[in-house]
CSV table of C-alpha atoms and ligand atoms in Angstrom, one decimal:
chain,number,residue,atom,x,y,z
A,56,MET,CA,-13.9,13.6,5.6
A,57,ILE,CA,-11.5,13.8,8.5
A,58,GLU,CA,-12.8,14.1,12.0
A,59,VAL,CA,-10.4,15.1,14.9
A,60,LYS,CA,-12.1,14.2,18.2
A,61,ASN,CA,-10.9,15.4,21.6
A,62,VAL,CA,-7.2,14.9,20.8
A,63,SER,CA,-4.9,15.5,23.7
A,64,LYS,CA,-1.1,15.2,23.8
A,65,LYS,CA,1.5,16.2,26.3
A,66,PHE,CA,5.3,15.8,26.6
A,67,ASP,CA,6.1,15.2,30.3
A,68,SER,CA,4.4,18.2,31.9
A,69,LEU,CA,4.1,20.3,28.7
A,70,ILE,CA,0.5,20.2,27.4
A,71,VAL,CA,0.7,20.6,23.7
A,72,LEU,CA,-2.8,19.6,22.6
A,73,ASP,CA,-5.7,20.0,24.9
A,74,ASN,CA,-8.9,18.4,23.8
A,75,VAL,CA,-8.6,19.5,20.2
A,76,SER,CA,-11.6,18.8,17.9
A,77,PHE,CA,-12.5,19.9,14.4
A,78,ASN,CA,-13.5,18.4,11.0
A,79,VAL,CA,-12.1,18.6,7.5
A,80,GLY,CA,-14.9,18.3,5.0
A,81,ASP,CA,-14.4,17.0,1.5
A,82,ALA,CA,-12.7,19.4,-1.0
A,83,ARG,CA,-12.1,21.9,1.8
A,84,LEU,CA,-8.9,23.3,3.1
A,85,ILE,CA,-8.6,24.0,6.8
A,86,VAL,CA,-6.0,26.5,7.9
A,87,ILE,CA,-4.4,26.2,11.4
A,88,LEU,CA,-2.7,29.3,12.6
A,89,GLY,CA,-0.6,29.7,15.6
A,90,PRO,CA,2.6,31.1,17.0
A,91,SER,CA,5.8,29.1,16.8
A,92,GLY,CA,6.0,26.2,19.2
A,93,THR,CA,2.3,25.8,20.0
A,94,GLY,CA,2.1,22.3,18.6
A,95,LYS,CA,0.9,22.7,15.0
A,96,THR,CA,3.4,20.1,13.7
A,97,VAL,CA,2.6,17.8,16.6
A,98,LEU,CA,-1.1,18.1,15.7
A,99,LEU,CA,-0.5,17.2,12.1
A,100,LYS,CA,1.7,14.2,13.1
A,101,ALA,CA,-0.9,13.1,15.6
A,102,ILE,CA,-3.5,13.2,12.9
A,103,LEU,CA,-1.4,11.1,10.6
A,104,GLY,CA,-0.5,8.6,13.2
A,105,LEU,CA,3.2,9.5,13.1
A,106,MET,CA,2.9,10.4,16.8
A,107,SER,CA,0.8,8.7,19.4
A,108,VAL,CA,-1.9,10.7,21.2
A,109,ASP,CA,-2.7,10.5,24.9
A,110,SER,CA,-6.4,10.5,24.3
A,111,GLY,CA,-9.0,11.2,21.6
A,112,GLU,CA,-9.1,9.8,18.1
A,113,VAL,CA,-8.8,10.8,14.5
A,114,LEU,CA,-11.2,9.3,11.9
A,115,PHE,CA,-10.5,9.2,8.2
A,116,ASP,CA,-13.8,8.6,6.4
A,117,GLY,CA,-15.2,7.0,9.5
A,118,LYS,CA,-12.2,4.8,10.3
A,119,SER,CA,-10.3,5.6,13.5
A,120,ILE,CA,-6.6,5.4,13.1
A,121,GLN,CA,-6.2,4.8,16.8
A,122,ALA,CA,-8.3,1.6,16.5
A,123,ILE,CA,-6.7,-0.1,13.4
A,124,ASP,CA,-3.5,-2.0,12.9
A,125,GLU,CA,-0.5,-0.9,10.9
A,126,SER,CA,-1.4,-2.4,7.6
A,127,GLU,CA,-4.7,-0.6,7.7
A,128,ILE,CA,-3.0,2.7,8.6
A,129,TYR,CA,-0.8,2.2,5.5
A,130,GLU,CA,-3.9,1.8,3.4
A,131,ILE,CA,-5.3,5.1,4.7
A,132,ARG,CA,-1.9,6.8,4.2
A,133,LYS,CA,-1.9,6.0,0.5
A,134,ASN,CA,-4.7,8.5,0.3
A,135,ILE,CA,-2.7,11.2,2.1
A,136,GLY,CA,0.1,13.4,1.0
A,137,PHE,CA,2.1,15.3,3.6
A,138,VAL,CA,4.4,18.2,2.9
A,139,PHE,CA,6.9,18.3,5.8
A,140,GLN,CA,8.0,21.6,7.3
A,141,SER,CA,11.6,20.4,6.6
A,142,THR,CA,10.5,19.0,3.2
A,143,ALA,CA,12.1,15.6,4.2
A,144,LEU,CA,13.1,14.9,0.6
A,145,PHE,CA,15.3,11.8,0.1
A,146,ASP,CA,18.7,13.4,-0.3
A,147,SER,CA,20.2,10.3,-1.9
A,148,MET,CA,17.7,10.5,-4.8
A,149,ASN,CA,17.1,13.1,-7.5
A,150,VAL,CA,13.9,14.9,-8.1
A,151,LEU,CA,12.6,12.3,-10.4
A,152,ASP,CA,13.2,9.4,-8.0
A,153,ASN,CA,11.8,11.3,-5.1
A,154,ILE,CA,8.5,11.7,-6.8
A,155,ALA,CA,8.6,8.3,-8.5
A,156,LEU,CA,9.3,6.3,-5.3
A,157,PRO,CA,5.7,6.1,-4.0
A,158,ILE,CA,4.4,5.3,-7.5
A,159,ILE,CA,7.0,2.5,-8.0
A,160,GLU,CA,6.3,1.1,-4.6
A,161,HIS,CA,2.5,1.1,-4.7
A,162,THR,CA,1.5,0.7,-8.3
A,163,SER,CA,2.5,-1.7,-11.0
A,164,ALA,CA,3.1,1.1,-13.5
A,165,SER,CA,5.8,0.5,-16.1
A,166,THR,CA,9.0,2.6,-16.2
A,167,SER,CA,7.6,4.8,-19.0
A,168,GLU,CA,4.3,5.2,-17.2
A,169,VAL,CA,6.1,6.3,-14.1
A,170,LYS,CA,8.1,8.8,-16.1
A,171,ASP,CA,5.0,10.2,-17.7
A,172,LYS,CA,3.3,10.6,-14.3
A,173,VAL,CA,6.3,12.4,-12.9
A,174,THR,CA,6.5,14.7,-15.9
A,175,GLN,CA,2.8,15.5,-15.4
A,176,ILE,CA,3.4,16.3,-11.7
A,177,LEU,CA,6.5,18.4,-12.5
A,178,GLU,CA,4.3,20.4,-14.8
A,179,ILE,CA,1.7,21.0,-12.1
A,180,ILE,CA,4.3,22.2,-9.6
A,181,GLY,CA,6.1,24.2,-12.3
A,182,MET,CA,9.4,22.3,-12.1
A,183,SER,CA,9.6,20.8,-15.5
A,184,GLY,CA,13.1,19.9,-16.7
A,185,LYS,CA,14.4,19.7,-13.1
A,186,GLU,CA,14.1,15.9,-12.8
A,187,LYS,CA,17.9,15.2,-12.6
A,188,LEU,CA,18.7,17.6,-9.8
A,189,TYR,CA,19.4,16.5,-6.3
A,190,PRO,CA,17.8,18.1,-3.3
A,191,ARG,CA,21.1,19.6,-2.2
A,192,SER,CA,21.2,21.7,-5.4
A,193,LEU,CA,17.6,23.1,-5.0
A,194,SER,CA,16.7,26.3,-3.3
A,195,GLY,CA,14.4,26.2,-0.2
A,196,GLY,CA,11.4,27.2,-2.3
A,197,MET,CA,12.1,24.6,-5.0
A,198,LYS,CA,12.5,21.9,-2.4
A,199,ARG,CA,9.1,22.9,-1.0
A,200,LEU,CA,7.6,22.5,-4.5
A,201,VAL,CA,9.2,19.1,-5.0
A,202,ALA,CA,7.9,18.1,-1.6
A,203,VAL,CA,4.4,19.0,-2.8
A,204,GLY,CA,5.1,17.1,-6.0
A,205,ARG,CA,6.1,14.0,-4.0
A,206,ALA,CA,3.0,14.3,-1.9
A,207,LEU,CA,0.9,14.3,-5.1
A,208,ALA,CA,2.5,11.2,-6.5
A,209,LEU,CA,-0.3,8.8,-5.6
A,210,ASP,CA,-3.1,11.2,-6.3
A,211,PRO,CA,-4.1,11.4,-2.7
A,212,LYS,CA,-7.5,12.6,-1.6
A,213,TYR,CA,-6.0,14.5,1.3
A,214,LEU,CA,-3.0,16.9,1.4
A,215,PHE,CA,-1.4,18.2,4.5
A,216,TYR,CA,1.0,21.1,4.4
A,217,ASP,CA,3.2,22.0,7.3
A,218,GLU,CA,4.3,25.7,6.9
A,219,PRO,CA,4.4,25.5,3.1
A,220,THR,CA,5.4,29.2,2.7
A,221,THR,CA,7.6,30.0,5.7
A,222,GLY,CA,10.9,31.4,4.8
A,223,LEU,CA,10.1,32.0,1.1
A,224,ASP,CA,10.4,35.2,-0.8
A,225,PRO,CA,7.1,36.8,-1.9
A,226,ILE,CA,7.3,35.5,-5.5
A,227,MET,CA,8.0,31.9,-4.4
A,228,ARG,CA,5.4,32.3,-1.7
A,229,ASP,CA,2.8,33.3,-4.3
A,230,ARG,CA,3.8,30.3,-6.4
A,231,VAL,CA,3.2,27.9,-3.6
A,232,VAL,CA,-0.1,29.6,-2.6
A,233,LYS,CA,-1.3,29.4,-6.2
A,234,LEU,CA,-0.3,25.8,-6.3
A,235,ILE,CA,-2.2,24.9,-3.1
A,236,ILE,CA,-5.3,26.7,-4.4
A,237,ASP,CA,-5.0,25.1,-7.8
A,238,LEU,CA,-4.8,21.6,-6.2
A,239,LYS,CA,-7.9,22.2,-4.2
A,240,LYS,CA,-9.9,23.7,-7.0
A,241,ASN,CA,-8.8,21.6,-9.9
A,242,HIS,CA,-7.8,18.4,-8.3
A,243,ALA,CA,-10.3,18.3,-5.4
A,244,LYS,CA,-7.7,17.9,-2.7
A,245,SER,CA,-8.8,18.7,0.8
A,246,GLY,CA,-6.7,18.9,3.8
A,247,ILE,CA,-4.9,21.0,6.3
A,248,VAL,CA,-2.5,23.9,5.9
A,249,VAL,CA,-0.5,24.8,8.9
A,250,THR,CA,1.1,28.2,8.9
A,251,HIS,CA,1.8,31.3,10.8
A,252,ASP,CA,1.6,33.5,7.8
A,253,LEU,CA,-1.7,35.4,7.7
A,254,ASP,CA,-1.6,36.2,4.0
A,255,THR,CA,-1.2,32.5,3.2
A,256,ALA,CA,-4.0,31.6,5.6
A,257,LYS,CA,-6.4,34.1,4.0
A,258,ALA,CA,-5.5,33.1,0.5
A,259,VAL,CA,-6.0,29.3,0.9
A,260,GLY,CA,-8.3,28.7,3.8
A,261,ASP,CA,-12.0,27.7,3.7
A,262,GLU,CA,-12.0,27.7,7.4
A,263,ILE,CA,-9.4,29.1,9.8
A,264,TYR,CA,-8.6,27.8,13.2
A,265,MET,CA,-6.2,29.2,15.8
A,266,LEU,CA,-4.2,26.8,17.9
A,267,LYS,CA,-2.8,28.4,21.1
A,268,ARG,CA,-1.7,27.0,24.4
A,269,GLY,CA,-3.2,23.6,23.4
A,270,LYS,CA,-6.7,24.9,22.6
A,271,ILE,CA,-8.1,25.3,19.2
A,272,SER,CA,-10.7,27.8,18.2
A,273,LYS,CA,-12.4,28.8,15.0
A,274,LEU,CA,-11.8,32.3,13.7
A,275,LYS,CA,-14.6,34.2,12.0
A,276,GLN,CA,-12.1,36.6,10.4
A,277,ILE,CA,-8.4,37.1,10.8
A,278,ARG,CA,-7.3,40.2,12.4
A,279,LYS,CA,-3.8,40.9,13.6
A,280,GLU,CA,-5.0,41.4,17.1
A,281,VAL,CA,-6.4,37.9,17.3
A,282,TYR,CA,-3.1,36.5,16.3
A,283,ASN,CA,-1.0,38.6,18.6
A,284,GLY,CA,-3.3,38.8,21.6
B,1,MET,CA,17.4,1.6,29.1
B,2,ASN,CA,18.8,-1.4,31.0
B,3,LEU,CA,20.6,-4.3,29.3
B,4,PHE,CA,17.7,-6.7,29.2
B,5,SER,CA,15.2,-4.3,27.6
B,6,LEU,CA,17.9,-3.3,25.2
B,7,ILE,CA,18.4,-6.9,24.1
B,8,GLY,CA,14.7,-7.4,23.9
B,9,ASP,CA,14.3,-4.2,21.8
B,10,PHE,CA,17.2,-5.2,19.6
B,11,SER,CA,15.8,-8.7,18.9
B,12,THR,CA,12.3,-7.4,18.3
B,13,PHE,CA,13.7,-4.8,15.9
B,14,PHE,CA,15.7,-7.5,14.1
B,15,PHE,CA,12.8,-9.9,13.6
B,16,ARG,CA,10.4,-7.1,12.7
B,17,SER,CA,12.8,-6.2,9.9
B,18,LEU,CA,12.9,-9.7,8.6
B,19,PHE,CA,9.5,-11.2,9.1
B,20,ILE,CA,7.4,-8.8,7.0
B,21,SER,CA,6.1,-8.9,3.5
B,22,TRP,CA,9.2,-8.7,1.4
B,23,LYS,CA,7.5,-7.1,-1.7
B,24,ILE,CA,10.2,-8.7,-3.7
B,25,ARG,CA,9.3,-6.9,-6.9
B,26,THR,CA,10.8,-3.6,-5.7
B,27,THR,CA,12.9,-4.9,-2.8
B,28,LYS,CA,15.2,-7.1,-5.0
B,29,TRP,CA,16.8,-4.1,-6.6
B,30,ARG,CA,17.5,-2.6,-3.2
B,31,ILE,CA,19.0,-5.9,-2.1
B,32,LEU,CA,21.3,-6.1,-5.2
B,33,GLU,CA,22.3,-2.5,-4.5
B,34,GLN,CA,23.4,-3.5,-1.0
B,35,VAL,CA,25.2,-6.6,-2.2
B,36,TYR,CA,27.1,-4.5,-4.6
B,37,TYR,CA,27.9,-1.7,-2.1
B,38,ILE,CA,28.9,-4.1,0.7
B,39,GLY,CA,30.6,-6.7,-1.5
B,40,ILE,CA,32.4,-4.8,-4.2
B,41,GLY,CA,33.0,-1.8,-2.0
B,42,SER,CA,34.7,-3.9,0.7
B,43,LEU,CA,36.7,-6.0,-1.7
B,44,PRO,CA,39.9,-3.9,-1.9
B,45,ILE,CA,40.3,-3.6,1.9
B,46,ILE,CA,39.4,-7.2,2.4
B,47,ILE,CA,42.1,-8.3,0.0
B,48,ILE,CA,44.7,-6.1,1.6
B,49,ILE,CA,43.8,-7.5,5.0
B,50,ALA,CA,43.9,-11.1,3.6
B,51,ILE,CA,47.3,-10.7,2.1
B,52,PHE,CA,48.8,-9.6,5.4
B,53,THR,CA,46.8,-12.2,7.3
B,54,GLY,CA,48.3,-14.9,5.1
B,55,LEU,CA,51.8,-13.5,5.5
B,56,VAL,CA,51.7,-12.9,9.2
B,57,SER,CA,50.2,-16.3,9.8
B,58,ILE,CA,52.8,-18.2,7.8
B,59,VAL,CA,55.7,-16.4,9.5
B,60,GLN,CA,54.2,-17.0,13.0
B,61,THR,CA,53.4,-20.6,12.2
B,62,SER,CA,56.7,-21.5,10.8
B,63,TYR,CA,58.4,-19.8,13.7
B,64,GLN,CA,56.5,-22.0,16.1
B,65,LEU,CA,56.5,-25.3,14.2
B,66,ILE,CA,59.4,-25.6,11.8
B,67,GLY,CA,62.0,-28.1,13.0
B,68,THR,CA,59.6,-29.9,15.3
B,69,VAL,CA,57.1,-31.3,12.8
B,70,PRO,CA,57.0,-32.3,9.1
B,71,ARG,CA,56.9,-29.3,6.8
B,72,TYR,CA,53.6,-30.1,5.2
B,73,ILE,CA,52.0,-29.4,8.6
B,74,LEU,CA,52.5,-25.7,7.7
B,75,GLY,CA,49.8,-26.1,5.0
B,76,THR,CA,47.5,-27.9,7.4
B,77,THR,CA,47.8,-25.4,10.2
B,78,LEU,CA,47.6,-22.4,8.0
B,79,GLY,CA,44.5,-23.8,6.3
B,80,ARG,CA,42.7,-24.5,9.5
B,81,MET,CA,43.6,-21.2,11.1
B,82,VAL,CA,42.4,-19.2,8.1
B,83,MET,CA,39.3,-21.2,7.4
B,84,ILE,CA,38.0,-21.7,10.9
B,85,GLU,CA,39.0,-18.4,12.5
B,86,LEU,CA,41.0,-15.7,10.8
B,87,GLY,CA,39.1,-15.5,7.6
B,88,PRO,CA,35.6,-15.2,9.0
B,89,ILE,CA,36.5,-13.0,12.0
B,90,LEU,CA,38.9,-10.6,10.3
B,91,THR,CA,36.5,-10.2,7.3
B,92,ALA,CA,33.6,-9.6,9.6
B,93,LEU,CA,35.4,-7.1,11.8
B,94,MET,CA,36.5,-5.1,8.7
B,95,VAL,CA,33.1,-5.2,7.2
B,96,SER,CA,31.6,-4.2,10.5
B,97,GLY,CA,33.9,-1.2,10.7
B,98,ARG,CA,33.0,-0.2,7.3
B,99,CYS,CA,29.3,-1.1,7.0
B,100,ALA,CA,27.8,-1.1,10.5
B,101,SER,CA,29.0,2.5,10.8
B,102,SER,CA,27.8,3.6,7.4
B,103,MET,CA,24.4,1.9,7.9
B,104,ALA,CA,23.9,3.7,11.2
B,105,ALA,CA,25.1,7.0,9.8
B,106,GLU,CA,22.8,6.8,6.8
B,107,ILE,CA,19.7,5.6,8.5
B,108,GLY,CA,20.4,7.9,11.5
B,109,THR,CA,20.6,10.9,9.2
B,110,MET,CA,17.4,9.8,7.5
B,111,ARG,CA,15.8,9.6,11.0
B,112,VAL,CA,16.8,13.1,12.1
B,113,THR,CA,15.9,14.7,8.8
B,114,GLU,CA,12.4,13.1,8.9
B,115,GLN,CA,13.1,11.0,5.8
B,116,ILE,CA,11.9,7.9,7.7
B,117,ASP,CA,8.7,9.7,8.7
B,118,ALA,CA,8.3,10.5,5.0
B,119,LEU,CA,8.5,6.8,4.2
B,120,GLU,CA,5.9,6.1,6.8
B,121,ILE,CA,3.6,8.7,5.4
B,122,MET,CA,3.9,7.2,1.9
B,123,ALA,CA,2.9,3.9,3.4
B,124,ILE,CA,6.3,2.5,2.7
B,125,ASP,CA,7.4,0.3,5.6
B,126,PRO,CA,10.9,1.7,6.6
B,127,TYR,CA,11.8,-1.7,8.1
B,128,ARG,CA,11.3,-3.3,4.7
B,129,PHE,CA,12.7,-0.4,2.7
B,130,LEU,CA,15.8,0.3,4.8
B,131,ASN,CA,16.6,-2.7,7.0
B,132,LEU,CA,15.6,-5.7,5.0
B,133,PRO,CA,17.9,-5.0,2.0
B,134,ARG,CA,20.8,-4.3,4.2
B,135,ILE,CA,20.3,-7.5,6.2
B,136,ILE,CA,19.9,-9.7,3.2
B,137,GLY,CA,22.6,-7.9,1.2
B,138,ILE,CA,25.3,-8.4,3.8
B,139,PHE,CA,24.0,-12.0,4.4
B,140,ILE,CA,24.9,-12.7,0.8
B,141,ALA,CA,28.0,-10.6,0.5
B,142,LEU,CA,29.9,-11.5,3.7
B,143,PRO,CA,30.3,-15.2,3.1
B,144,ILE,CA,31.5,-14.5,-0.4
B,145,LEU,CA,34.0,-11.9,0.9
B,146,THR,CA,35.1,-14.4,3.5
B,147,VAL,CA,35.8,-17.1,0.9
B,148,ILE,CA,37.7,-14.6,-1.2
B,149,SER,CA,39.8,-13.5,1.8
B,150,GLU,CA,40.6,-17.1,2.8
B,151,PHE,CA,41.6,-17.9,-0.7
B,152,VAL,CA,43.9,-14.8,-0.9
B,153,ALA,CA,45.4,-15.5,2.5
B,154,LEU,CA,46.2,-19.1,1.7
B,155,ILE,CA,47.7,-18.2,-1.7
B,156,CYS,CA,49.9,-15.6,0.0
B,157,GLY,CA,50.9,-18.0,2.7
B,158,ALA,CA,51.8,-20.7,0.2
B,159,VAL,CA,53.8,-18.3,-1.9
B,160,TYR,CA,55.8,-17.1,1.1
B,161,ALA,CA,56.4,-20.7,2.2
B,162,HIS,CA,57.6,-21.6,-1.3
B,163,TYR,CA,60.0,-18.8,-1.7
B,164,PHE,CA,61.2,-18.1,1.8
B,165,LEU,CA,60.7,-21.2,3.9
B,166,ASN,CA,61.7,-23.8,1.5
B,167,VAL,CA,58.3,-25.5,1.6
B,168,PRO,CA,57.4,-26.2,-2.1
B,169,PHE,CA,53.9,-25.7,-3.3
B,170,SER,CA,53.3,-29.4,-3.6
B,171,VAL,CA,54.3,-30.0,0.0
B,172,PHE,CA,52.1,-27.1,1.3
B,173,ASN,CA,49.3,-28.3,-0.9
B,174,TYR,CA,49.6,-31.8,0.5
B,175,GLY,CA,49.3,-30.6,4.0
B,176,LEU,CA,46.4,-28.3,3.1
B,177,THR,CA,44.3,-30.8,1.2
B,178,HIS,CA,45.2,-34.1,2.8
B,179,TYR,CA,44.0,-33.1,6.2
B,180,PHE,CA,41.1,-30.9,5.0
B,181,TYR,CA,37.8,-31.3,6.7
B,182,ALA,CA,34.7,-29.9,5.1
B,183,LYS,CA,33.6,-29.0,8.6
B,184,ASP,CA,36.4,-26.5,9.0
B,185,PHE,CA,35.5,-24.7,5.8
B,186,PHE,CA,31.8,-24.7,6.3
B,187,GLY,CA,32.0,-24.1,10.0
B,188,GLY,CA,33.8,-20.9,9.2
B,189,LEU,CA,31.1,-19.9,6.7
B,190,VAL,CA,28.3,-20.6,9.1
B,191,LYS,CA,30.0,-18.2,11.5
B,192,SER,CA,30.2,-15.5,8.8
B,193,LEU,CA,26.5,-15.8,8.2
B,194,PHE,CA,25.8,-15.1,11.9
B,195,PHE,CA,28.3,-12.3,11.8
B,196,ALA,CA,26.5,-10.8,8.8
B,197,LEU,CA,23.2,-10.7,10.7
B,198,VAL,CA,24.7,-8.9,13.8
B,199,ILE,CA,26.5,-6.3,11.6
B,200,ALA,CA,23.4,-5.4,9.7
B,201,ALA,CA,21.2,-5.5,12.8
B,202,SER,CA,23.5,-3.2,14.8
B,203,GLY,CA,23.9,-0.8,12.0
B,204,CYS,CA,20.2,-0.5,11.3
B,205,TYR,CA,19.1,-0.6,14.9
B,206,PHE,CA,21.3,2.2,16.2
B,207,GLY,CA,20.6,4.3,13.1
B,208,PHE,CA,16.9,3.8,13.5
B,209,LYS,CA,16.8,4.8,17.1
B,210,VAL,CA,18.6,8.1,16.7
B,211,LYS,CA,16.9,11.0,18.4
B,212,GLY,CA,18.3,14.4,18.0
B,213,GLY,CA,20.9,15.6,15.5
B,214,ALA,CA,24.4,15.3,14.1
B,215,LYS,CA,26.0,14.4,17.5
B,216,GLU,CA,23.6,11.6,18.1
B,217,VAL,CA,24.2,10.3,14.6
B,218,GLY,CA,27.9,10.2,15.4
B,219,LYS,CA,27.2,8.3,18.7
B,220,ALA,CA,25.0,5.9,16.8
B,221,THR,CA,27.8,5.0,14.4
B,222,THR,CA,30.1,4.3,17.3
B,223,TYR,CA,27.6,2.2,19.2
B,224,ALA,CA,26.8,0.2,16.0
B,225,VAL,CA,30.4,-0.7,15.4
B,226,VAL,CA,31.2,-1.5,19.0
B,227,THR,CA,28.1,-3.6,19.4
B,228,ALA,CA,28.6,-5.4,16.2
B,229,SER,CA,32.3,-6.2,17.1
B,230,ILE,CA,31.4,-7.5,20.5
B,231,LEU,CA,28.6,-9.6,19.2
B,232,ILE,CA,30.9,-11.0,16.5
B,233,LEU,CA,33.3,-12.2,19.1
B,234,VAL,CA,30.6,-13.6,21.4
B,235,LEU,CA,29.0,-15.4,18.5
B,236,ASP,CA,32.4,-16.6,17.4
B,237,PHE,CA,32.8,-18.4,20.7
B,238,LEU,CA,29.3,-19.8,20.8
B,239,VAL,CA,29.4,-21.1,17.2
B,240,ALA,CA,32.8,-22.6,17.8
B,241,LEU,CA,31.4,-24.3,20.9
B,242,VAL,CA,28.6,-25.8,18.9
B,243,ILE,CA,30.5,-26.8,15.8
B,244,PHE,CA,34.1,-27.5,17.0
B,245,GLY,CA,33.7,-27.8,20.8
C,191,ATP,N1,9.2,14.7,20.2
C,191,ATP,C1,9.1,15.7,21.1
C,191,ATP,N2,9.4,15.5,22.4
C,191,ATP,C2,9.3,16.5,23.3
C,191,ATP,N3,8.7,17.7,23.0
C,191,ATP,C3,8.3,17.9,21.8
C,191,ATP,C4,8.5,16.9,20.8
C,191,ATP,N4,8.0,17.4,19.6
C,191,ATP,C5,7.5,18.7,19.9
C,191,ATP,N5,7.7,19.0,21.2
C,191,ATP,C6,7.3,20.2,21.8
C,191,ATP,O1,6.0,20.5,21.5
C,191,ATP,C7,5.8,21.8,21.3
C,191,ATP,C8,5.1,22.0,19.9
C,191,ATP,O2,6.0,21.7,18.9
C,191,ATP,P1,5.6,21.9,17.4
C,191,ATP,O3,6.8,21.4,16.6
C,191,ATP,O4,4.4,21.2,17.1
C,191,ATP,O5,5.5,23.4,17.2
C,191,ATP,P2,4.9,24.2,16.0
C,191,ATP,O6,3.6,24.8,16.3
C,191,ATP,O7,4.9,23.3,14.8
C,191,ATP,O8,6.0,25.4,15.8
C,191,ATP,P3,6.6,26.0,14.5
C,191,ATP,O9,5.7,27.0,14.0
C,191,ATP,O10,7.9,26.6,14.9
C,191,ATP,O11,6.9,24.8,13.5
C,191,ATP,C9,7.1,22.5,21.4
C,191,ATP,O12,7.2,23.1,22.6
C,191,ATP,C10,8.1,21.4,21.3
C,191,ATP,O13,9.2,21.7,22.2
C,192,MG,MG1,6.0,23.2,13.1
């Protein structure tokens, strides 16, 4: 369970997060909707401790990441996968090495065990046979899938997706949405999906929140008016 | 940022990169990769520089000395010049131009494309993953390159002296070895160890601190090379003062 408690963050005079609170229960996906530039990415990075907050705290299974030291944050992060909006794949490594890196770094798996694990992940994300390709020769959608794959490498309990479907064609978007749902249902991943795509939000979200002008509010149902107004 | 906080930040960064858990099981491969990239990759340019260093030095030295002192002094002088000063400093400056810049560019690009954040999220310490192998790699590679460059420079000097200055190998060799002090050779190597540290620290530091995009990455590479070069000269003076002063 992740608890976000009264998190505030501003850049100079720009208030991006204003007393934001919500919880992510186990095996649940929370969707955060919001127009471009409201602070969705900032919120995710604040939750993960990649960005400091001005006030408030974030608790992972009861442990506040604002109160613990770096090595403990790293321990928590081994349970977290994050799919960056920009994918942030390692461009000097091929698909195999991208996904294998966290496994090699954090487990004592043998080379063949690592290969098996990566093959298994590639199957889940539907990218079998693409291990030798480099990020520069992947399409935007394929990069997104590999980024999900890399986030899955350590079998994390939590998955965070920053705009996983933005800029994809409908077919690729369906693939990513199906993957997110599959991961939640069959692999018990909980987490947060940030998006400004209403269809994605409806398809994957157990609960849907709207972030706007720093404030977060829970939506009972999504209507276009809410989003625009 | 003022100069003092920059120096503080720079040193903190350097020690933070070194005094961490090394996780040698996975880090050793990354260190070897850097030794290979820095060492083998820089070898051709270092050899070219060394050839001309040897030639220029012997021409200059003979111009200044021949006729006033015994000819074997040519070997002595060239040996000292190359081992104490020219070998370490020219090698370091070349490697700095080549490696401080590429370190800053590579790490800086990883910063702006969020690849460093990605490491953080995977609980992989970027200081260990990116900086440590570069610092250790160059710490191993630079002294080796320096020795190679000194060797090449002396050979070239000796060959030139033999064929063009009428100083046979045996005479040159007498001057070189008879007045050889271990301090000269090892003093030069100690310098190159310090140079290695500042090259890697500058490259990694300015890459790590990039904020923005392509333009800032470009600036970072310039800062890295300029800072490394200045620090090399400053350290050259300080170490010389301690060892030879
Ligand atoms: N490092 C930073 N320094 C200063 N301002 C920042 C920084 N990061 C983000 N901001 C500002 O915070 C606001 C929120 O940015 P954020 O990236 O979170 O938006 P977003 O909701 O993710 O938008 P999008 O949907 O386009 O990704 C923006 O106005 C941005 O300019
Ligand atoms: Mg965003």
